[in-house]
Coordinates of C-alpha atoms in Angstrom, one line a residue:
M96 CA -16.8 27.7 90.5
N97 CA -18.1 30.3 88.1
R98 CA -21.5 31.6 87.1
H99 CA -21.4 31.3 83.2
L100 CA -22.6 33.7 80.6
I101 CA -23.1 32.5 77.0
V102 CA -24.0 35.8 74.4
G103 CA -24.7 35.3 70.8
R104 CA -23.1 37.5 68.3
F105 CA -24.1 38.1 64.5
G106 CA -20.2 38.9 63.4
P107 CA -17.6 41.4 64.6
G108 CA -20.2 44.5 64.1
D109 CA -22.2 42.7 66.5
Q110 CA -21.2 44.9 69.8
I111 CA -24.5 45.9 71.5
P112 CA -23.7 46.0 75.4
I113 CA -24.8 42.7 77.5
P114 CA -24.4 43.9 81.2
S115 CA -23.1 41.5 83.2
A116 CA -22.4 40.3 86.9
T117 CA -19.1 40.4 88.5
D118 CA -19.1 36.6 88.8
E119 CA -20.2 35.8 85.3
Q120 CA -17.8 34.4 82.8
I121 CA -18.5 35.6 79.7
T122 CA -18.4 33.5 76.3
R123 CA -19.0 35.0 72.8
L124 CA -20.7 32.2 70.9
E125 CA -20.4 33.4 67.0
L126 CA -23.0 32.5 65.1
V127 CA -22.0 33.6 61.4
S128 CA -19.5 33.0 59.4
G129 CA -18.0 34.9 56.5
K130 CA -20.6 38.0 56.0
K131 CA -23.9 36.0 56.3
S132 CA -23.6 32.3 56.5
L133 CA -24.8 31.0 59.8
D134 CA -22.4 28.8 61.5
H135 CA -22.7 25.9 63.5
G136 CA -24.2 23.6 60.8
M137 CA -27.2 26.1 60.7
D138 CA -26.4 27.0 57.5
E139 CA -26.1 23.6 55.8
A140 CA -29.4 22.6 57.5
L141 CA -31.1 25.3 55.7
T142 CA -29.4 24.5 52.3
I143 CA -30.2 21.2 52.9
L144 CA -34.0 22.3 53.8
K145 CA -34.1 24.5 50.9
R146 CA -33.0 21.7 48.3
L147 CA -36.1 19.6 49.6
G148 CA -38.7 22.7 49.1
V149 CA -39.0 23.2 52.8
F150 CA -38.9 26.9 54.3
P151 CA -38.7 27.0 57.7
S152 CA -40.1 30.5 59.7
E153 CA -37.8 32.8 61.2
I154 CA -39.3 32.0 64.7
G155 CA -38.1 28.3 63.8
L156 CA -35.0 29.8 63.2
D157 CA -34.5 31.5 66.4
L158 CA -35.3 28.1 68.2
L159 CA -32.3 26.7 66.5
I160 CA -30.3 29.6 67.5
V161 CA -31.4 29.0 70.9
A162 CA -30.3 25.3 70.9
A163 CA -27.1 26.3 69.7
H164 CA -26.5 28.3 72.6
V165 CA -28.0 25.5 75.1
H166 CA -25.9 23.2 73.4
A167 CA -22.7 25.0 73.6
A168 CA -23.4 25.7 77.1
D169 CA -24.5 21.6 77.9
T170 CA -21.3 20.5 76.3
R171 CA -18.5 22.8 77.1
I172 CA -19.0 23.8 80.6
S173 CA -17.9 21.1 83.3
R174 CA -20.2 20.2 86.0
V175 CA -17.0 19.1 88.1
E176 CA -15.3 22.2 87.7
Q177 CA -18.1 24.7 87.6
S178 CA -20.5 23.7 90.2
Q179 CA -20.6 23.5 94.3
D180 CA -22.2 19.8 94.1
S181 CA -20.5 18.5 90.8
W182 CA -23.7 18.7 88.7
T183 CA -25.6 21.9 88.9
R184 CA -24.3 24.6 86.8
E185 CA -25.6 28.4 86.9
I186 CA -25.9 29.5 83.1
R187 CA -27.2 32.5 81.4
L188 CA -28.1 33.1 78.0
V189 CA -28.8 36.0 76.0
V190 CA -29.8 35.0 72.4
P191 CA -30.6 37.3 69.6
V192 CA -34.0 36.7 67.8
S193 CA -36.3 38.0 65.3
D194 CA -39.4 38.6 68.0
P195 CA -38.0 39.3 71.5
N196 CA -41.1 40.1 72.7
R197 CA -42.7 36.7 71.7
W198 CA -39.7 35.1 72.9
N199 CA -39.9 36.6 76.3
N200 CA -43.3 35.8 77.0
A201 CA -42.0 32.0 76.6
A202 CA -39.1 32.7 78.6
G203 CA -40.7 31.0 81.6
T204 CA -41.4 27.8 79.8
L205 CA -38.2 27.7 78.2
K206 CA -36.5 27.9 82.1
C207 CA -38.6 25.0 83.3
I208 CA -37.5 22.9 80.0
L209 CA -34.1 23.4 80.5
E210 CA -34.0 23.0 84.3
F211 CA -36.0 20.0 84.3
L212 CA -34.1 18.3 81.6
T213 CA -30.3 19.1 82.8
G214 CA -30.6 19.9 86.2
D215 CA -29.0 23.3 85.9
R216 CA -30.0 26.7 87.0
W217 CA -30.9 28.4 83.5
S218 CA -31.7 32.1 83.1
V219 CA -32.8 33.3 79.1
G220 CA -32.9 36.4 77.8
F221 CA -33.3 37.7 74.4
R222 CA -32.6 40.9 72.4
S223 CA -33.1 41.7 68.7
R224 CA -31.3 40.3 66.1
P225 CA -28.9 42.8 64.2
E226 CA -30.6 45.0 61.2
R227 CA -28.8 42.9 58.8
F228 CA -29.8 39.7 60.0
V229 CA -33.6 40.7 60.7
S230 CA -34.7 38.1 57.9
I231 CA -32.4 35.3 57.2
I232 CA -34.3 32.6 55.6
T233 CA -35.2 33.3 52.0
S234 CA -38.8 34.0 51.1
Q235 CA -40.2 31.7 48.9
T236 CA -43.1 29.9 47.8
A237 CA -42.6 26.4 46.4
L238 CA -43.8 26.0 43.1
L239 CA -45.3 22.5 44.8
P240 CA -46.5 21.4 48.1
S241 CA -43.8 19.8 50.3
T242 CA -43.7 16.0 49.6
F243 CA -43.2 15.6 53.3
D244 CA -46.5 14.8 55.6
E245 CA -44.4 13.5 58.8
V246 CA -41.5 14.9 60.6
S247 CA -39.8 12.2 62.8
L248 CA -36.4 12.0 64.9
F249 CA -33.7 9.5 63.7
S250 CA -31.0 8.8 66.3
G251 CA -29.8 5.7 64.7
G252 CA -31.2 3.5 67.8
L253 CA -33.7 0.7 67.5
D254 CA -36.8 2.8 68.5
S255 CA -36.5 5.3 65.9
L256 CA -35.9 2.6 63.4
I257 CA -39.0 1.1 64.4
G258 CA -40.6 4.5 63.8
A259 CA -39.2 5.1 60.5
I260 CA -40.1 1.9 59.2
D261 CA -43.8 2.2 60.7
L262 CA -44.2 5.2 58.7
L263 CA -42.9 4.2 55.3
E264 CA -45.1 0.8 55.8
N265 CA -48.0 3.0 56.5
K266 CA -47.3 5.1 52.9
R267 CA -46.0 8.3 54.7
T268 CA -43.5 10.6 53.4
P269 CA -41.3 11.1 56.6
L270 CA -38.5 14.1 56.9
L271 CA -36.2 12.1 59.2
I272 CA -34.1 14.7 61.6
S273 CA -30.7 13.3 62.8
H274 CA -28.2 15.1 64.7
A275 CA -24.3 14.0 64.0
G276 CA -22.8 13.5 67.4
D277 CA -20.6 11.0 68.3
S278 CA -18.6 8.5 65.5
A279 CA -20.8 5.4 66.4
S280 CA -24.1 7.6 66.2
S281 CA -23.4 9.3 63.2
D282 CA -22.3 5.3 62.1
A283 CA -25.6 3.9 62.4
Q284 CA -27.8 7.0 61.0
N285 CA -26.1 6.9 58.0
K286 CA -25.9 2.8 57.8
L287 CA -29.8 2.8 58.5
F288 CA -30.9 5.6 56.2
A289 CA -28.8 4.1 53.4
K290 CA -30.7 1.1 53.7
L291 CA -33.8 2.2 54.2
K292 CA -33.7 4.4 50.9
N293 CA -32.5 1.3 49.2
H294 CA -35.5 -0.5 50.6
Y295 CA -38.2 2.0 49.9
T296 CA -37.2 3.4 46.5
G297 CA -40.5 4.4 45.8
S298 CA -40.8 7.1 48.5
L299 CA -39.4 10.8 48.6
F300 CA -38.7 10.2 52.1
D301 CA -35.3 12.1 53.1
R302 CA -33.3 13.2 56.1
L303 CA -32.1 16.5 57.8
R304 CA -28.6 16.0 59.3
L305 CA -27.1 18.9 61.8
P306 CA -23.4 18.6 62.5
M307 CA -23.3 20.7 65.7
V308 CA -20.2 20.2 67.8
F309 CA -18.5 22.7 69.9
A310 CA -14.4 22.7 70.0
N311 CA -13.1 21.8 73.3
G312 CA -11.8 25.3 75.1
F313 CA -15.1 26.8 73.8
V314 CA -15.4 28.4 77.1
E315 CA -11.9 29.7 78.4
G316 CA -9.8 28.0 80.8
V317 CA -13.0 25.4 81.6
G318 CA -12.8 21.6 80.9
S319 CA -15.6 20.3 78.3
E320 CA -18.6 18.2 79.7
N321 CA -19.6 14.7 78.3
T322 CA -23.1 13.9 80.5
T323 CA -24.8 15.7 77.4
R324 CA -27.7 15.9 79.5
G325 CA -29.1 18.8 77.2
R326 CA -29.0 17.1 73.9
S327 CA -32.5 16.4 73.4
F328 CA -33.0 20.2 73.5
L329 CA -31.3 20.5 70.4
F330 CA -32.8 17.4 68.7
F331 CA -36.2 18.3 69.1
A332 CA -35.1 21.8 67.9
L333 CA -33.8 20.7 64.9
G334 CA -37.2 18.9 64.2
V335 CA -39.5 21.7 65.0
F336 CA -37.1 24.2 63.0
A337 CA -38.1 21.7 59.8
G338 CA -41.5 21.4 60.9
T339 CA -42.6 25.3 60.5
G340 CA -41.3 24.7 56.5
L341 CA -44.0 22.2 56.1
D342 CA -47.1 23.4 54.9
S343 CA -49.9 23.2 57.6
H344 CA -49.6 21.8 61.1
F345 CA -47.3 19.5 61.8
V346 CA -46.2 16.6 64.3
L347 CA -42.6 15.8 65.5
R348 CA -42.9 12.4 66.5
V349 CA -40.7 11.4 69.1
P350 CA -40.2 7.7 68.9
E351 CA -39.4 6.1 72.1
N352 CA -40.7 3.0 74.2
G353 CA -42.6 3.7 77.4
L354 CA -40.1 2.3 80.1
I355 CA -37.4 4.2 78.6
A356 CA -39.5 7.5 78.3
L357 CA -40.4 7.5 82.1
N358 CA -36.8 6.5 83.1
V359 CA -38.0 5.6 86.8
P360 CA -34.8 5.7 88.8
L361 CA -34.0 1.6 89.6
D362 CA -32.9 2.3 93.1
P363 CA -32.6 5.0 95.3
L364 CA -29.2 6.5 93.8
R365 CA -30.7 7.3 90.8
L366 CA -32.5 10.5 91.4
G367 CA -31.5 14.0 90.0
S368 CA -27.9 13.6 88.0
N369 CA -28.5 9.9 87.5
S370 CA -32.4 10.0 85.9
T371 CA -32.2 11.3 82.1
R372 CA -35.6 12.8 81.2
T373 CA -35.2 13.6 77.6
T374 CA -38.7 12.2 76.6
H375 CA -40.0 12.1 79.7
P376 CA -44.3 13.2 79.4
F377 CA -43.7 16.0 81.5
Y378 CA -40.7 17.4 79.0
M379 CA -42.8 17.0 76.2
S380 CA -45.9 18.8 77.9
R381 CA -44.0 21.8 78.5
W382 CA -42.5 21.7 74.8
N383 CA -45.9 21.7 73.6
D384 CA -46.6 24.8 75.7
L385 CA -43.3 26.5 74.3
L386 CA -44.5 26.1 70.7
A387 CA -48.1 27.3 71.2
E388 CA -46.5 30.5 73.4
L389 CA -44.5 30.8 70.3
G390 CA -47.1 30.8 67.9
I391 CA -45.6 27.5 66.2
D392 CA -48.6 25.4 64.7
G393 CA -46.9 22.3 65.8
R394 CA -46.7 19.5 68.3
V395 CA -44.2 17.1 69.6
E396 CA -45.6 13.4 70.5
N397 CA -44.4 9.9 71.1
P398 CA -46.4 7.6 69.2
Y399 CA -45.0 4.5 71.3
W400 CA -45.7 5.8 74.9
D401 CA -47.7 2.9 76.2
K402 CA -45.4 0.6 74.5
T403 CA -42.5 -1.3 75.9
K404 CA -39.5 -1.9 73.5
G405 CA -40.2 -5.3 73.2
E406 CA -44.1 -4.8 71.8
M407 CA -42.4 -2.4 70.0
V408 CA -40.6 -4.6 68.0
A409 CA -43.1 -7.1 67.7
S410 CA -45.8 -4.8 66.4
C411 CA -43.2 -3.6 63.6
A412 CA -44.8 -2.9 60.8
N413 CA -42.2 -4.8 58.6
K414 CA -40.6 -7.6 60.8
I415 CA -38.5 -9.1 58.2
L416 CA -37.0 -6.0 57.2
L417 CA -36.2 -4.8 61.1
R418 CA -34.3 -8.2 61.4
L419 CA -32.5 -7.5 58.3
L420 CA -31.5 -3.9 60.2
V421 CA -31.5 -4.4 63.8
N422 CA -27.9 -5.0 64.1
D423 CA -26.8 -1.5 62.3
S424 CA -29.2 0.1 65.0
L425 CA -27.1 1.5 68.0
S426 CA -28.9 1.4 71.8
C427 CA -25.8 1.4 73.9
S428 CA -24.8 4.2 75.9
S429 CA -21.3 3.3 76.2
P430 CA -20.3 1.9 72.4
A431 CA -16.6 2.3 72.9
S432 CA -16.4 -0.3 75.1
G433 CA -15.9 -2.9 72.8
R434 CA -12.9 -0.9 71.6
W435 CA -11.5 -0.6 75.1
Q436 CA -11.4 -4.0 75.7
G437 CA -10.1 -5.3 72.6
Q438 CA -13.0 -6.4 70.7
Q439 CA -12.6 -5.0 67.4
G440 CA -13.6 -5.5 64.0
H441 CA -17.3 -6.2 64.7
G442 CA -18.8 -2.5 63.4
I443 CA -21.4 -1.4 65.8
E444 CA -21.1 -2.8 69.1
H445 CA -22.9 -3.0 72.5
C446 CA -21.3 -3.1 75.4
G447 CA -24.1 -5.2 76.6
Y448 CA -25.0 -4.3 80.1
C449 CA -25.5 -0.5 80.4
L450 CA -29.0 0.2 81.0
P451 CA -30.3 0.9 77.3
C452 CA -28.2 -2.4 76.5
L453 CA -30.1 -4.7 79.0
I454 CA -33.5 -3.1 77.7
R455 CA -32.5 -4.1 74.0
R456 CA -31.9 -7.3 74.9
A457 CA -34.6 -7.9 77.1
S458 CA -37.1 -6.5 74.1
L459 CA -35.6 -8.8 71.4
E460 CA -35.7 -12.0 73.5
A461 CA -39.4 -10.8 74.6
A462 CA -40.4 -10.5 70.9
W463 CA -38.4 -13.1 69.3
G464 CA -37.4 -15.7 71.9
P465 CA -34.0 -16.5 73.1
G466 CA -31.3 -16.8 71.0
H467 CA -32.7 -14.8 68.0
D468 CA -30.7 -11.4 69.1
S469 CA -27.8 -11.5 66.6
T470 CA -26.5 -8.1 68.3
V471 CA -22.4 -8.1 69.1
Y472 CA -22.0 -7.7 72.5
T473 CA -18.9 -7.0 74.3
V474 CA -20.2 -9.1 77.5
P475 CA -22.1 -11.7 75.3
D476 CA -23.4 -13.8 78.3
L477 CA -24.9 -12.4 81.5
R478 CA -25.2 -15.6 83.1
A479 CA -21.4 -16.7 82.5
H480 CA -20.0 -15.8 86.2
P481 CA -21.4 -13.6 88.8
L482 CA -21.4 -10.0 88.2
D483 CA -19.5 -7.7 90.2
T484 CA -22.1 -5.0 91.7
H485 CA -18.6 -2.8 92.5
E486 CA -18.1 -2.6 88.5
S487 CA -20.2 -1.0 86.2
I488 CA -21.0 -4.4 84.6
G489 CA -22.6 -5.4 87.6
K490 CA -24.0 -2.2 88.7
Q491 CA -27.1 -1.9 85.9
V492 CA -28.3 -5.8 86.5
R493 CA -28.2 -4.9 90.2
S494 CA -30.4 -2.1 89.8
F495 CA -32.6 -3.6 88.1
Q496 CA -32.7 -6.4 90.4
F497 CA -33.7 -4.3 93.1
A498 CA -36.3 -2.6 90.9
I499 CA -38.0 -6.0 89.8
E500 CA -38.1 -7.2 93.2
R501 CA -39.6 -4.1 94.7
L502 CA -42.6 -4.2 92.2
R503 CA -42.9 -7.9 93.1
R504 CA -43.5 -7.0 96.7
R505 CA -45.5 -4.0 96.1
P506 CA -47.0 -3.9 93.0
D507 CA -49.0 -0.8 93.9
L508 CA -45.8 1.2 94.1
A509 CA -45.9 1.4 90.3
K510 CA -48.2 4.6 90.2
L511 CA -46.1 6.2 92.6
L512 CA -42.8 5.5 91.2
I513 CA -43.6 6.7 88.1
H514 CA -43.8 10.5 89.7
K515 CA -40.0 9.8 90.9
P516 CA -38.1 11.6 87.6
G517 CA -40.5 14.3 87.4
S518 CA -44.1 15.7 87.7
L519 CA -46.6 13.8 86.1
T520 CA -50.0 16.0 87.2
D521 CA -53.6 15.1 86.2
E522 CA -52.7 17.3 82.9
I523 CA -51.0 14.3 81.9
P524 CA -53.0 11.8 80.5
H525 CA -53.3 8.0 81.2
L526 CA -51.4 7.6 84.6
D527 CA -53.0 3.8 85.0
Q528 CA -51.2 3.4 81.4
L529 CA -47.9 4.9 82.4
A530 CA -48.0 2.8 85.5
D531 CA -48.8 -0.8 83.6
V532 CA -46.1 0.1 80.9
Y533 CA -43.6 0.5 83.5
R534 CA -44.9 -2.9 85.0
R535 CA -44.4 -4.7 81.6
G536 CA -41.2 -2.7 80.5
L537 CA -39.7 -4.5 83.9
D538 CA -41.2 -7.7 83.5
E539 CA -39.1 -7.9 80.0
V540 CA -35.9 -7.5 81.6
A541 CA -36.9 -9.7 84.4
Q542 CA -37.0 -12.6 82.0
L543 CA -33.6 -11.8 80.3
I544 CA -31.8 -11.3 84.0
D545 CA -33.5 -14.5 85.8
G546 CA -30.7 -16.6 87.2
V547 CA -27.9 -13.7 86.8
T548 CA -26.0 -13.6 89.7
T549 CA -24.7 -10.1 91.2
K550 CA -22.1 -9.4 94.5
P551 CA -19.8 -7.5 95.4
T552 CA -16.3 -8.9 94.8

């Protein structure tokens, strides 16, 4: 096990000494390619935004650079190899930014965000960018105001598709934000964006897509990590980065149904590493604290925090279009399962039994009725035979059965259980509504898996 230090550098001439501990493994993160072009997709992002008439602030670019450090550490430091408990890593970042004083004032909130999101121990320090890079973004006043009046995350999933349709149907002009991750997600994003452009021909909406991936072996002698608990930090940072280029106060919309956002552990084994927090209310509240401390005139909001996924589907502003596009959206956490099992030739395919797939199936059945979900699932019929709880195909269903039965016996537990994945204090409003959306979300899944048999074999 090693503690890790990721040090950002602006080219070969950036040699300012960074003190380190004897047990820290130091990795240099090169931030530029060539003379002054930002690397890791960031220069491409600036070019796209310039073409769209959007000019982010330097502090917005700082945030994206911080996110590059976080993403590199999160995806290229193996938890199994580099932690005592096979999960909790110790990571320190030293990030060159435009205004270290402002960032140092926000360091405590940033540390809270990262530790809540990933379960790791983080330390983040800041230094000034080298003189040549103090100002990176070309100062420019657009001749016309930006055409965009919304910024919305666009992951390729069903929730983000509904979020985009709702905005477009309400005559908004969103800038959609995507991170080009795995090929399946990228395929979904590209297909959906192209079909939305084809449908909403009178709208000037567009997309910013960042292809940020670090090569295996980025940290010398250390394996990569595939849990990607910190990915949403990059996603949010990219959206805020773009938002700082709009003409006034912006809201970064994060479309996510309330059940997934809360992500209450379904059984006692799902605390900690098994409980993701990518859109949790506490996490998003801390993001708004961070933006305020950095002086960024914007907020992050989830407009669907009080809806189940089925309610999102049922209330979509263009239900006909949603039915046409739903099969191009990707909800599955294991889209490669179909290929592993020889289910090829179906394009975007869902395993049908991971947690996001079960919630998707339940939502479409709740909104459209049984038999109207045309999604291709590797396991199309959950009732065909008993599901083995020793295998992944049965574990998720059994966990839902446990959670559903627990609430049936003790409905009053909902308000307690929603606190399990993270603190929901009085500063988070609508605690009663959050508990209720948890109940309603489980009710949707209960209808889906009613009659499904699970047992160890």
